[in-house]
Short mmCIF file of C-alpha atoms in Angstrom, two decimals:
data_model
loop_
_atom_site.label_atom_id
_atom_site.label_comp_id
_atom_site.label_asym_id
_atom_site.label_seq_id
_atom_site.Cartn_x
_atom_site.Cartn_y
_atom_site.Cartn_z
CA MET A 304 106.82 101.08 120.14
CA SER A 305 105.94 105.56 119.08
CA GLY A 306 103.23 104.30 116.54
CA LEU A 307 102.09 102.15 119.61
CA ILE A 308 102.35 104.53 122.16
CA PHE A 309 100.77 107.28 119.77
CA ASN A 310 97.77 104.95 118.79
CA LEU A 311 97.43 104.50 122.55
CA PHE A 312 97.08 108.53 122.72
CA ILE A 313 94.18 108.64 121.05
CA PHE A 314 92.27 105.44 122.29
CA VAL A 315 92.94 107.49 125.45
CA LEU A 316 91.96 110.09 123.95
CA ALA A 317 88.94 109.42 122.29
CA SER A 318 87.59 107.52 125.53
CA PHE A 319 87.29 110.24 127.28
CA ILE A 320 84.90 112.32 124.49
CA GLY A 321 83.02 108.95 124.81
CA PHE A 322 82.62 109.45 128.37
CA GLU A 323 81.90 113.51 128.00
CA LEU A 324 79.29 113.11 125.53
CA ILE A 325 76.53 111.04 127.05
CA SER A 326 75.94 112.66 130.23
CA LYS A 327 72.03 113.17 130.15
CA VAL A 328 69.43 110.69 128.50
CA PRO A 329 65.50 110.40 129.20
CA PRO A 330 64.48 106.58 129.83
CA THR A 331 62.74 107.21 126.18
CA LEU A 332 66.34 107.38 124.34
CA HIS A 333 67.94 104.25 126.33
CA THR A 334 67.56 101.82 123.50
CA PRO A 335 67.82 103.91 120.73
CA LEU A 336 70.78 105.35 121.36
CA MET A 337 72.31 101.71 122.81
CA SER A 338 71.70 100.38 119.29
CA GLY A 339 72.81 103.46 117.48
CA ALA A 340 76.11 103.25 118.96
CA ASN A 341 76.15 98.98 118.88
CA ALA A 342 75.57 100.58 115.02
CA ILE A 343 78.26 102.79 115.49
CA SER A 344 80.81 99.76 116.21
CA GLY A 345 80.24 97.80 113.34
CA ILE A 346 83.17 100.17 111.76
CA THR A 347 84.73 97.33 112.28
CA ILE A 348 83.95 96.35 108.74
CA ILE A 349 87.06 98.51 107.40
CA GLY A 350 89.29 96.38 109.15
CA ALA A 351 87.16 93.39 107.50
CA VAL A 352 87.36 95.10 104.43
CA VAL A 353 91.60 95.09 105.23
CA VAL A 354 92.01 91.55 105.81
CA ALA A 355 89.24 90.10 102.48
CA GLY A 356 90.87 92.69 100.50
CA GLN A 357 94.83 91.18 100.48
CA VAL A 358 95.61 88.73 98.44
CA GLU A 359 98.43 87.74 100.56
CA SER A 360 97.25 84.45 101.99
CA GLU A 361 93.15 82.67 100.74
CA ILE A 362 92.40 81.36 104.21
CA ALA A 363 92.96 85.28 106.15
CA GLN A 364 91.00 86.39 102.89
CA ILE A 365 88.17 83.44 103.49
CA ILE A 366 88.15 85.06 107.34
CA GLY A 367 87.67 88.57 105.84
CA PHE A 368 84.33 88.12 103.75
CA CYS A 369 83.55 86.64 107.21
CA ALA A 370 83.91 89.10 108.85
CA ILE A 371 82.83 91.91 106.03
CA VAL A 372 79.27 89.51 106.34
CA PHE A 373 79.12 90.01 110.08
CA ALA A 374 79.83 93.79 110.16
CA THR A 375 77.70 94.72 107.30
CA ILE A 376 74.91 93.40 109.27
CA ASN A 377 75.55 95.16 112.37
CA VAL A 378 76.39 98.39 110.34
CA VAL A 379 73.28 98.00 108.24
CA GLY A 380 70.77 96.65 110.31
CA GLY A 381 71.62 98.55 113.20
CA PHE A 382 71.75 102.10 111.65
CA MET A 383 68.03 100.92 109.82
CA VAL A 384 66.62 99.48 113.02
CA THR A 385 67.50 103.00 115.07
CA ASP A 386 65.79 104.60 112.78
CA ARG A 387 62.68 102.78 112.64
CA MET A 388 62.41 103.02 116.45
CA LEU A 389 63.08 107.30 116.58
CA GLU A 390 60.75 107.35 113.56
CA MET A 391 57.91 105.61 116.08
CA PHE A 392 60.03 108.29 118.83
CA LYS A 393 58.71 110.76 116.61
CA LYS A 394 55.23 110.64 115.87
CA LYS A 395 54.14 109.46 119.20
CA ASP A 396 54.95 113.66 120.09
CA PRO B 932 98.07 108.21 101.45
CA ASP B 933 97.69 111.67 103.87
CA ILE B 934 93.23 111.98 101.89
CA ILE B 935 92.54 108.54 102.95
CA GLN B 936 93.43 109.56 106.82
CA LEU B 937 91.79 113.13 106.22
CA VAL B 938 88.50 111.51 105.42
CA TYR B 939 89.04 109.34 108.20
CA LEU B 940 89.36 112.67 110.55
CA LEU B 941 86.34 114.00 108.61
CA ALA B 942 84.38 110.42 109.81
CA THR B 943 85.30 110.64 113.29
CA GLY B 944 84.00 114.33 113.25
CA ILE B 945 80.45 112.79 112.18
CA PHE B 946 80.88 109.99 114.86
CA ILE B 947 80.84 112.49 117.34
CA ILE B 948 78.10 114.68 116.51
CA GLY B 949 76.16 112.00 115.59
CA ILE B 950 76.44 110.61 119.14
CA LYS B 951 75.88 113.91 120.87
CA ARG B 952 72.60 114.09 119.16
CA LEU B 953 71.58 110.57 119.37
CA GLY B 954 71.32 111.84 122.95
CA SER B 955 67.96 114.27 122.50
CA PRO B 956 65.17 113.72 122.17
CA ALA B 957 64.74 116.08 119.07
CA THR B 958 67.66 115.46 117.40
CA ALA B 959 68.20 111.85 117.67
CA ARG B 960 67.09 110.84 113.87
CA SER B 961 69.08 112.81 112.88
CA GLY B 962 71.93 111.86 114.73
CA ASN B 963 71.72 108.17 113.39
CA GLN B 964 71.51 109.30 110.32
CA LEU B 965 74.82 111.43 110.53
CA ALA B 966 76.36 108.55 111.87
CA ALA B 967 75.24 106.31 108.69
CA LEU B 968 76.92 108.89 106.53
CA GLY B 969 79.82 109.09 107.97
CA MET B 970 80.58 105.49 108.02
CA PHE B 971 79.40 104.93 104.43
CA ILE B 972 82.22 107.47 103.86
CA GLY B 973 85.26 105.73 105.69
CA ILE B 974 83.65 102.42 103.77
CA VAL B 975 84.10 104.24 100.74
CA VAL B 976 87.37 106.06 101.26
CA THR B 977 88.60 102.55 102.41
CA LEU B 978 88.17 101.07 99.44
CA PHE B 979 91.00 103.24 97.71
CA ASP B 980 93.48 101.80 100.17
CA GLN B 981 96.24 100.65 98.13
CA GLN B 982 96.41 98.27 100.72
CA ILE B 983 93.67 96.24 98.98
CA ILE B 984 93.60 94.57 95.83
CA SER B 985 90.80 92.14 95.61
CA PHE B 986 87.33 92.94 95.50
CA ASP B 987 85.85 89.89 94.90
CA TYR B 988 85.21 88.92 98.62
CA ILE B 989 84.89 92.74 99.59
CA ILE B 990 81.50 93.23 97.54
CA GLY B 991 80.47 90.00 98.12
CA GLY B 992 80.20 90.07 101.89
CA ILE B 993 78.62 93.27 102.06
CA LEU B 994 75.95 92.56 99.85
CA LEU B 995 75.57 89.14 101.38
CA GLY B 996 75.54 91.45 105.27
CA SER B 997 73.61 93.84 104.21
CA ALA B 998 70.47 91.62 102.79
CA ILE B 999 70.80 89.63 105.93
CA GLY B 1000 70.85 93.52 107.71
CA ALA B 1001 68.88 95.30 106.36
CA PHE B 1002 66.18 91.98 106.03
CA ALA B 1003 65.79 91.98 110.09
CA ALA B 1004 65.90 95.28 110.37
CA LYS B 1005 62.58 95.74 108.50
CA LYS B 1006 61.15 92.42 109.81
CA VAL B 1007 61.37 92.79 113.63
CA GLU B 1008 58.96 93.18 116.10
CA MET B 1009 58.85 96.41 117.69
CA THR B 1010 58.89 94.76 120.85
CA ALA B 1011 61.52 93.17 119.98
CA MET B 1012 64.30 95.56 118.88
CA PRO B 1013 66.26 95.18 122.21
CA GLU B 1014 66.64 91.11 120.96
CA MET B 1015 67.53 92.40 117.24
CA VAL B 1016 69.76 94.98 119.33
CA ALA B 1017 71.59 92.08 120.56
CA ILE B 1018 72.12 89.83 117.91
CA PHE B 1019 73.36 93.06 115.21
CA ASN B 1020 76.02 93.97 118.62
CA GLY B 1021 76.91 90.35 118.85
CA PHE B 1022 77.39 90.00 115.01
CA GLY B 1023 79.84 93.26 115.31
CA GLY B 1024 81.79 91.59 118.28
CA GLY B 1025 82.15 88.35 115.69
CA ALA B 1026 83.75 90.64 113.27
CA SER B 1027 86.42 92.22 115.57
CA ALA B 1028 86.97 88.79 116.20
CA LEU B 1029 87.69 87.85 113.09
CA VAL B 1030 89.32 90.64 111.49
CA ALA B 1031 92.18 89.65 114.64
CA TRP B 1032 91.79 85.87 113.26
CA GLY B 1033 92.31 87.20 109.34
CA GLU B 1034 95.76 89.24 110.07
CA LEU B 1035 96.97 86.27 112.26
CA SER B 1036 96.77 84.24 109.59
CA ARG B 1037 97.20 86.19 107.49
CA VAL B 1038 101.28 86.21 107.04
CA ALA B 1039 102.91 82.35 106.89
CA ASP B 1040 104.88 83.40 109.43
CA PRO B 1041 103.78 84.93 112.49
CA THR B 1042 106.55 85.30 114.59
CA ILE B 1043 108.08 87.90 112.94
CA LEU B 1044 104.81 90.21 114.12
CA ALA B 1045 105.65 92.62 116.66
CA GLY B 1046 104.91 91.38 120.56
CA GLN B 1047 102.56 94.24 121.00
CA ASP B 1048 100.69 93.86 117.83
CA LEU B 1049 100.29 90.00 118.93
CA VAL B 1050 98.80 91.44 122.33
CA THR B 1051 96.12 93.78 120.82
CA ILE B 1052 95.55 90.43 118.40
CA GLY B 1053 94.78 88.70 121.91
CA LEU B 1054 92.82 91.03 123.28
CA SER B 1055 90.49 91.31 119.87
CA ILE B 1056 90.03 87.58 119.98
CA LEU B 1057 89.09 87.84 123.27
CA ILE B 1058 87.05 90.97 123.86
CA GLY B 1059 84.95 90.50 120.21
CA SER B 1060 84.15 86.30 121.15
CA ILE B 1061 83.04 87.09 124.75
CA THR B 1062 80.37 89.97 122.65
CA PHE B 1063 79.87 86.98 120.13
CA THR B 1064 78.37 84.79 122.13
CA GLY B 1065 77.35 86.41 125.13
CA SER B 1066 75.08 88.79 122.67
CA PHE B 1067 73.04 85.36 121.89
CA ILE B 1068 72.77 84.42 125.71
CA ALA B 1069 71.16 87.96 125.81
CA PHE B 1070 69.50 86.99 122.93
CA GLY B 1071 68.31 83.81 124.14
CA LYS B 1072 66.75 85.12 126.89
CA LEU B 1073 64.37 87.74 125.95
CA GLN B 1074 63.02 85.39 123.37
CA GLY B 1075 62.71 82.62 125.43
CA PHE B 1076 64.51 80.20 123.73
CA ILE B 1077 66.97 80.29 127.30
CA SER B 1078 65.25 80.34 131.11
CA GLY B 1079 64.81 84.19 131.68
CA ASN B 1080 65.75 82.95 135.25
CA PRO B 1081 69.32 83.69 136.62
CA VAL B 1082 71.47 80.41 135.59
CA THR B 1083 73.45 79.96 138.52
CA PHE B 1084 75.71 77.09 140.79
CA SER B 1085 77.65 77.81 143.40
CA GLY B 1086 81.62 78.47 142.73
CA GLN B 1087 80.12 79.99 139.50
CA ASN B 1088 81.70 83.81 140.33
CA PHE B 1089 85.25 82.00 141.14
CA PHE B 1090 84.69 80.30 137.86
CA ASN B 1091 84.20 82.95 135.99
CA ALA B 1092 87.36 85.05 137.23
CA LEU B 1093 89.31 82.26 136.74
CA LEU B 1094 88.41 82.01 132.96
CA THR B 1095 89.11 85.40 133.02
CA ILE B 1096 92.31 85.18 134.17
CA VAL B 1097 93.15 82.13 131.98
CA SER B 1098 91.96 83.72 129.17
CA LEU B 1099 94.51 86.63 129.66
CA VAL B 1100 97.56 84.37 130.25
CA LEU B 1101 96.40 82.77 126.64
CA VAL B 1102 96.71 85.84 125.15
CA GLY B 1103 100.29 86.71 126.60
CA TRP B 1104 101.53 83.16 125.54
CA LEU B 1105 99.81 84.06 121.76
CA ALA B 1106 102.44 87.14 121.79
CA PHE B 1107 105.52 84.75 123.52
CA ASP B 1108 104.29 81.54 121.05
CA PRO B 1109 102.33 83.06 118.22
CA ALA B 1110 102.87 80.00 115.97
CA ASN B 1111 101.13 77.49 118.43
CA GLN B 1112 97.94 76.61 116.92
CA LEU B 1113 97.02 75.26 120.17
CA ILE B 1114 96.86 77.99 122.38
CA PHE B 1115 95.29 79.92 119.42
CA TRP B 1116 92.15 77.45 119.19
CA ILE B 1117 92.25 77.28 123.26
CA LEU B 1118 91.71 80.79 123.71
CA PHE B 1119 89.50 81.25 121.22
CA GLY B 1120 87.50 78.78 122.95
CA ILE B 1121 87.69 79.82 125.93
CA ALA B 1122 86.56 83.36 125.53
CA LEU B 1123 83.60 81.88 124.22
CA LEU B 1124 82.88 80.10 126.42
CA LEU B 1125 83.29 83.45 129.02
CA GLY B 1126 80.64 84.97 126.26
CA MET B 1127 77.74 82.61 127.75
CA MET B 1128 78.89 81.86 131.16
CA THR B 1129 78.67 85.83 131.89
CA VAL B 1130 75.13 85.98 130.30
CA LEU B 1131 73.50 82.93 132.28
CA PRO B 1132 73.68 84.35 135.21
CA ILE B 1133 71.65 87.26 134.65
CA GLY B 1134 68.87 87.51 135.17
CA GLY B 1135 66.22 88.28 131.50
CA ALA B 1136 64.46 91.93 132.99
CA ASP B 1137 68.47 93.24 132.80
CA MET B 1138 68.84 92.11 129.64
CA PRO B 1139 68.76 95.51 128.30
CA VAL B 1140 71.69 96.82 130.86
CA VAL B 1141 73.60 93.68 129.47
CA ILE B 1142 73.17 94.37 126.10
CA SER B 1143 74.68 98.14 127.03
CA LEU B 1144 77.25 97.00 128.19
CA LEU B 1145 77.82 93.93 125.63
CA ASN B 1146 77.45 96.81 123.33
CA SER B 1147 80.50 98.90 125.33
CA TYR B 1148 82.58 95.94 124.64
CA SER B 1149 81.71 95.19 120.87
CA GLY B 1150 82.88 99.07 120.93
CA LEU B 1151 86.57 98.15 122.76
CA ALA B 1152 87.08 94.68 120.49
CA ALA B 1153 86.70 97.26 117.47
CA SER B 1154 89.20 99.81 118.96
CA MET B 1155 91.29 97.43 119.51
CA ALA B 1156 90.56 95.42 116.09
CA GLY B 1157 92.06 99.43 115.30
CA PHE B 1158 95.28 98.38 117.24
CA VAL B 1159 96.01 95.29 115.15
CA ILE B 1160 94.87 96.87 111.19
CA ASN B 1161 96.55 100.52 112.96
CA ASN B 1162 93.26 102.54 111.37
CA ASN B 1163 92.74 105.60 113.74
CA LEU B 1164 89.08 105.57 112.83
CA LEU B 1165 88.71 102.33 114.22
CA ILE B 1166 90.63 102.60 117.33
CA ILE B 1167 88.79 105.59 117.47
CA SER B 1168 85.35 104.94 116.48
CA GLY B 1169 85.56 102.08 119.06
CA ALA B 1170 86.78 103.72 122.25
CA LEU B 1171 83.90 106.63 122.05
CA VAL B 1172 81.25 103.28 121.46
CA GLY B 1173 82.86 101.91 124.61
CA ALA B 1174 82.91 104.73 126.28
CA ALA B 1175 79.42 106.13 126.14
CA GLY B 1176 78.23 103.06 125.70
CA LEU B 1177 79.67 102.19 129.90
CA ILE B 1178 78.03 105.16 130.82
CA LEU B 1179 74.56 104.04 129.06
CA THR B 1180 75.44 101.17 130.62
CA ASN B 1181 75.85 103.16 134.39
CA ILE B 1182 72.66 105.91 133.22
CA MET B 1183 70.24 102.75 132.95
CA CYS B 1184 71.86 101.01 135.92
CA LYS B 1185 70.53 104.03 137.30
CA ALA B 1186 66.79 103.76 136.40
CA MET B 1187 66.81 101.21 137.96
CA ASN B 1188 68.03 101.83 141.43
CA ARG B 1189 70.48 99.27 140.27
CA THR B 1190 75.01 99.34 140.46
CA LEU B 1191 76.99 97.35 137.96
CA GLY B 1192 78.11 94.91 139.93
CA ASN B 1193 74.72 94.04 141.53
CA VAL B 1194 73.28 93.05 137.49
CA LEU B 1195 76.11 91.58 136.56
CA PHE B 1196 76.71 89.25 139.68
CA GLY B 1197 73.42 89.29 141.56
CA ALA B 1198 72.07 86.40 139.60
CA PHE B 1199 68.48 88.27 139.35
CA GLY B 1200 66.27 90.00 137.85
CA GLY B 1201 64.35 86.92 136.69
CA ASP B 1202 61.22 86.59 134.64
CA ASN B 1203 59.14 86.31 137.82
CA SER B 1204 60.39 89.25 140.29
CA ASP B 1205 60.87 92.70 139.82
CA SER B 1206 63.46 93.96 138.94
CA GLY B 1207 63.22 97.46 140.65
CA GLY B 1208 63.00 95.42 144.05
CA PRO B 1209 65.86 94.73 146.81
CA ALA B 1210 67.42 92.28 146.40
CA ALA B 1211 66.85 88.96 148.30
#
């Protein structure tokens, strides 16, 4: 049980940091910020790697493989597309 | 081992600085690049985890996912960015649901799993699946595959509330009866349906707000997946994105003089209506 409580502490504290991180964001940055944060949520790729890398169950490995493909699309596509948006943003100035 | 955890701590710090920098025009691009670096570090160090024995599926999956993601990111038109983000977000949410499903099917007898682990598995499947289908409906509305006008029927809010309650009951049921395949599949199905039903009644003009909210959900789903595999980096990064995404959603609503409740349940902001106008 203490493991769960510890994880809950981390979860709640990290949520507070997340709330505080974003304050005044100019409207032009709304979409890039959303896109960048979205790429970070692809962190679930680490969970996918853990599931695909075990050898206890072949079915779980295949599910893990699909999860890796999905999460990698999110991560690679997400960071690249955010960079493209921000690159354009800079040129406009 | 401890060294992996310390590198995770480093990656967490990089993510926090990255998100902070993304919020300001002068530093935004470097913020995004920092976050990408944090992600890279996190993934590489995970490969040294002793739990990870087989690398075939990992390498194959990363190569395939990178190729698809990079191709899509290069090809997309600048005007189609919100729908591209929606698609990426949907895949992220779907991945979290799959991680939970994988963990559940990894053990031969799921009844040996602790109740609390089963609850987080259920929540991860629920939130991840809602994000998955919801994001694809948002994409469809912006692309015009699905009508941009609100799709409504009488009793819709009641029906959606009922689906939400049933899905939460099923999460609890799965925790008591994890070997019951039927409960698992019904939960999966209702969660996928709920994602569609939540986004369909919202007008096309409000999709950016919806995508931002779904982004917050995918963060929450990742965090739940972190509870499932007991990984701090996932719990923290997911919670950061979940909370930051919620604040950003709120800021975007305020910019349109709307409240989030009004966007979600107001069923307006179709293709023809002006999104800043008063409710009909």
